[in-house]
């Protein structure tokens, strides 16, 4: 089967073009979060088990806030773990404030944090733009996710993996990776097959402005 894939550069440029010409960035974040939420609920299959949403910074964290908000709206037990509580994108702040209004429990992720009490973890630490290997607290969080024993869903790409090469160590090992917009090269290269048990793509209305490569999996 052939899949449409793009570089992370093309994805960034396409995202920017879409925001400038068609859809607000806040709406795109909402659509991304809704797409991830739908996949999470399908995996849970009616089981309202505790879900941890582990968020880094920027728009990837913002997607996680949308997921947490939707889970709360639908009666799920959800908690946000935040690596960088001082660092928000503008849209991420908006959706985090919604989570606060819903009284969603949250805490700062530290090296004392454990995720073993959760049946599912949604990985929203890094997106596709990571350069080099994760280190410090993000690396600790990645290893904590992998050691949690929970079902793991990664937003856009497994945190720690480069979106172009599919390389990175450590990286999250996911039961499902939910690509946003269009698959990136890194979903099929490097360690992708090793660390993604399954993957799906959510079309949120980003219009691709650049080269599309058809990749066989």
GROMACS .gro file of C-alpha atoms in nm:
model
  217
    1UNK     CA    1   0.000   0.000   0.000
    2UNK     CA    2   0.124   0.348  -0.087
    3UNK     CA    3   0.100   0.641   0.153
    4UNK     CA    4   0.136   1.013   0.086
    5UNK     CA    5   0.431   1.146   0.285
    6UNK     CA    6   0.599   1.485   0.314
    7UNK     CA    7   0.907   1.630   0.480
    8UNK     CA    8   0.870   1.820   0.806
    9UNK     CA    9   0.968   2.138   0.617
   10UNK     CA   10   0.683   2.092   0.369
   11UNK     CA   11   0.447   2.017   0.659
   12UNK     CA   12   0.543   2.339   0.842
   13UNK     CA   13   0.506   2.545   0.526
   14UNK     CA   14   0.172   2.383   0.444
   15UNK     CA   15   0.046   2.445   0.796
   16UNK     CA   16   0.147   2.811   0.774
   17UNK     CA   17  -0.016   2.852   0.430
   18UNK     CA   18  -0.340   2.696   0.550
   19UNK     CA   19  -0.353   2.922   0.856
   20UNK     CA   20  -0.282   3.231   0.648
   21UNK     CA   21  -0.539   3.151   0.380
   22UNK     CA   22  -0.805   2.910   0.505
   23UNK     CA   23  -0.833   2.807   0.868
   24UNK     CA   24  -0.727   2.962   1.198
   25UNK     CA   25  -0.449   2.797   1.394
   26UNK     CA   26  -0.684   2.756   1.690
   27UNK     CA   27  -0.932   2.563   1.474
   28UNK     CA   28  -0.658   2.340   1.335
   29UNK     CA   29  -0.545   2.257   1.688
   30UNK     CA   30  -0.902   2.172   1.781
   31UNK     CA   31  -0.934   1.943   1.478
   32UNK     CA   32  -0.605   1.770   1.560
   33UNK     CA   33  -0.713   1.710   1.918
   34UNK     CA   34  -1.051   1.580   1.807
   35UNK     CA   35  -0.885   1.337   1.568
   36UNK     CA   36  -0.659   1.201   1.840
   37UNK     CA   37  -0.950   1.185   2.085
   38UNK     CA   38  -1.155   0.977   1.841
   39UNK     CA   39  -0.875   0.722   1.811
   40UNK     CA   40  -0.826   0.714   2.190
   41UNK     CA   41  -1.194   0.647   2.253
   42UNK     CA   42  -1.195   0.373   1.989
   43UNK     CA   43  -0.904   0.202   2.164
   44UNK     CA   44  -1.069   0.235   2.506
   45UNK     CA   45  -1.385   0.077   2.360
   46UNK     CA   46  -1.621   0.214   2.623
   47UNK     CA   47  -1.390   0.156   2.918
   48UNK     CA   48  -1.370   0.481   3.119
   49UNK     CA   49  -1.025   0.399   3.251
   50UNK     CA   50  -0.782   0.664   3.382
   51UNK     CA   51  -0.593   0.840   3.103
   52UNK     CA   52  -0.272   1.041   3.141
   53UNK     CA   53  -0.197   1.310   2.883
   54UNK     CA   54   0.175   1.393   2.892
   55UNK     CA   55   0.244   1.733   2.736
   56UNK     CA   56   0.564   1.908   2.636
   57UNK     CA   57   0.545   2.259   2.494
   58UNK     CA   58   0.405   2.443   2.193
   59UNK     CA   59   0.135   2.310   1.965
   60UNK     CA   60   0.196   1.944   2.042
   61UNK     CA   61   0.109   2.018   2.404
   62UNK     CA   62  -0.192   2.215   2.279
   63UNK     CA   63  -0.321   1.910   2.095
   64UNK     CA   64  -0.295   1.724   2.424
   65UNK     CA   65  -0.499   1.987   2.607
   66UNK     CA   66  -0.776   1.950   2.349
   67UNK     CA   67  -0.769   1.571   2.396
   68UNK     CA   68  -0.788   1.608   2.775
   69UNK     CA   69  -1.078   1.853   2.748
   70UNK     CA   70  -1.275   1.621   2.521
   71UNK     CA   71  -1.207   1.320   2.744
   72UNK     CA   72  -1.337   1.514   3.044
   73UNK     CA   73  -1.647   1.621   2.850
   74UNK     CA   74  -1.720   1.256   2.776
   75UNK     CA   75  -1.688   1.138   3.133
   76UNK     CA   76  -1.337   0.997   3.131
   77UNK     CA   77  -1.099   1.015   3.425
   78UNK     CA   78  -0.810   1.219   3.283
   79UNK     CA   79  -0.501   1.392   3.420
   80UNK     CA   80  -0.251   1.620   3.248
   81UNK     CA   81   0.121   1.591   3.315
   82UNK     CA   82   0.303   1.902   3.199
   83UNK     CA   83   0.680   1.915   3.143
   84UNK     CA   84   0.700   2.290   3.077
   85UNK     CA   85   0.422   2.477   3.264
   86UNK     CA   86   0.591   2.810   3.190
   87UNK     CA   87   0.591   2.757   2.813
   88UNK     CA   88   0.274   2.784   2.605
   89UNK     CA   89   0.189   2.858   2.247
   90UNK     CA   90  -0.093   3.113   2.225
   91UNK     CA   91  -0.343   2.849   2.113
   92UNK     CA   92  -0.212   2.599   2.367
   93UNK     CA   93  -0.275   2.850   2.646
   94UNK     CA   94  -0.634   2.891   2.526
   95UNK     CA   95  -0.705   2.518   2.545
   96UNK     CA   96  -0.516   2.474   2.873
   97UNK     CA   97  -0.737   2.746   3.022
   98UNK     CA   98  -1.038   2.544   2.908
   99UNK     CA   99  -0.897   2.245   3.095
  100UNK     CA  100  -0.861   2.459   3.406
  101UNK     CA  101  -1.223   2.572   3.377
  102UNK     CA  102  -1.325   2.206   3.356
  103UNK     CA  103  -1.122   2.142   3.673
  104UNK     CA  104  -0.908   1.878   3.503
  105UNK     CA  105  -0.638   1.761   3.741
  106UNK     CA  106  -0.282   1.842   3.636
  107UNK     CA  107   0.067   1.835   3.775
  108UNK     CA  108   0.420   1.921   3.671
  109UNK     CA  109   0.610   1.617   3.546
  110UNK     CA  110   0.927   1.551   3.745
  111UNK     CA  111   1.170   1.265   3.786
  112UNK     CA  112   0.952   1.148   4.076
  113UNK     CA  113   0.646   1.111   3.853
  114UNK     CA  114   0.506   0.766   3.782
  115UNK     CA  115   0.246   0.671   3.523
  116UNK     CA  116   0.186   0.316   3.644
  117UNK     CA  117  -0.168   0.393   3.771
  118UNK     CA  118  -0.297   0.478   3.423
  119UNK     CA  119  -0.445   0.241   3.169
  120UNK     CA  120  -0.366   0.472   2.876
  121UNK     CA  121  -0.106   0.740   2.814
  122UNK     CA  122  -0.139   0.999   2.538
  123UNK     CA  123   0.209   1.112   2.432
  124UNK     CA  124   0.219   1.482   2.340
  125UNK     CA  125   0.576   1.566   2.443
  126UNK     CA  126   0.740   1.636   2.107
  127UNK     CA  127   0.614   1.675   1.753
  128UNK     CA  128   0.800   1.608   1.432
  129UNK     CA  129   1.051   1.891   1.471
  130UNK     CA  130   1.289   1.737   1.725
  131UNK     CA  131   1.658   1.757   1.632
  132UNK     CA  132   1.897   1.513   1.795
  133UNK     CA  133   1.820   1.272   2.076
  134UNK     CA  134   1.595   1.357   2.369
  135UNK     CA  135   1.777   1.416   2.696
  136UNK     CA  136   1.709   1.540   3.048
  137UNK     CA  137   1.349   1.551   3.170
  138UNK     CA  138   1.194   1.470   2.827
  139UNK     CA  139   1.407   1.154   2.806
  140UNK     CA  140   1.297   1.058   3.156
  141UNK     CA  141   0.932   1.116   3.060
  142UNK     CA  142   0.972   0.904   2.745
  143UNK     CA  143   1.115   0.618   2.948
  144UNK     CA  144   0.839   0.657   3.207
  145UNK     CA  145   0.578   0.619   2.934
  146UNK     CA  146   0.751   0.310   2.800
  147UNK     CA  147   0.771   0.157   3.147
  148UNK     CA  148   0.414   0.242   3.249
  149UNK     CA  149   0.251  -0.076   3.119
  150UNK     CA  150  -0.027   0.141   2.973
  151UNK     CA  151  -0.166   0.149   2.621
  152UNK     CA  152   0.020   0.436   2.450
  153UNK     CA  153  -0.111   0.672   2.183
  154UNK     CA  154   0.138   0.917   2.030
  155UNK     CA  155   0.023   1.248   1.884
  156UNK     CA  156   0.160   1.310   1.532
  157UNK     CA  157   0.479   1.106   1.583
  158UNK     CA  158   0.634   0.917   1.872
  159UNK     CA  159   0.814   1.164   2.096
  160UNK     CA  160   1.188   1.137   2.043
  161UNK     CA  161   1.166   1.035   1.676
  162UNK     CA  162   1.286   1.272   1.405
  163UNK     CA  163   1.001   1.343   1.164
  164UNK     CA  164   1.225   1.308   0.858
  165UNK     CA  165   1.456   1.020   0.948
  166UNK     CA  166   1.250   0.814   1.195
  167UNK     CA  167   1.557   0.801   1.418
  168UNK     CA  168   1.593   0.887   1.785
  169UNK     CA  169   1.685   0.726   2.114
  170UNK     CA  170   1.508   0.722   2.348
  171UNK     CA  171   1.169   0.744   2.186
  172UNK     CA  172   0.816   0.651   2.287
  173UNK     CA  173   0.701   0.302   2.187
  174UNK     CA  174   0.337   0.338   2.088
  175UNK     CA  175   0.043   0.107   2.039
  176UNK     CA  176  -0.096   0.368   1.799
  177UNK     CA  177   0.054   0.676   1.639
  178UNK     CA  178  -0.195   0.935   1.510
  179UNK     CA  179  -0.030   1.138   1.235
  180UNK     CA  180  -0.175   1.486   1.190
  181UNK     CA  181  -0.242   1.630   0.844
  182UNK     CA  182  -0.028   1.398   0.635
  183UNK     CA  183   0.223   1.126   0.712
  184UNK     CA  184   0.583   1.241   0.738
  185UNK     CA  185   0.888   1.051   0.611
  186UNK     CA  186   0.974   0.952   0.967
  187UNK     CA  187   0.655   0.748   0.999
  188UNK     CA  188   0.810   0.492   0.762
  189UNK     CA  189   1.187   0.526   0.800
  190UNK     CA  190   1.446   0.447   1.064
  191UNK     CA  191   1.294   0.295   1.376
  192UNK     CA  192   0.931   0.353   1.274
  193UNK     CA  193   0.832  -0.012   1.229
  194UNK     CA  194   1.009  -0.104   1.552
  195UNK     CA  195   0.834   0.154   1.773
  196UNK     CA  196   0.489   0.200   1.612
  197UNK     CA  197   0.262  -0.101   1.648
  198UNK     CA  198   0.001   0.076   1.437
  199UNK     CA  199  -0.044   0.416   1.277
  200UNK     CA  200  -0.322   0.619   1.125
  201UNK     CA  201  -0.351   0.967   0.977
  202UNK     CA  202  -0.607   1.237   1.057
  203UNK     CA  203  -0.683   1.488   0.782
  204UNK     CA  204  -0.750   1.824   0.950
  205UNK     CA  205  -0.771   2.035   0.636
  206UNK     CA  206  -0.406   2.132   0.586
  207UNK     CA  207  -0.342   2.192   0.216
  208UNK     CA  208  -0.001   2.058   0.116
  209UNK     CA  209   0.227   2.315  -0.045
  210UNK     CA  210   0.522   2.117  -0.170
  211UNK     CA  211   0.648   1.779  -0.280
  212UNK     CA  212   0.453   1.465  -0.186
  213UNK     CA  213   0.638   1.134  -0.191
  214UNK     CA  214   0.445   0.807  -0.216
  215UNK     CA  215   0.589   0.561   0.034
  216UNK     CA  216   0.521   0.190   0.049
  217UNK     CA  217   0.484   0.025   0.388
   0.00000   0.00000   0.00000
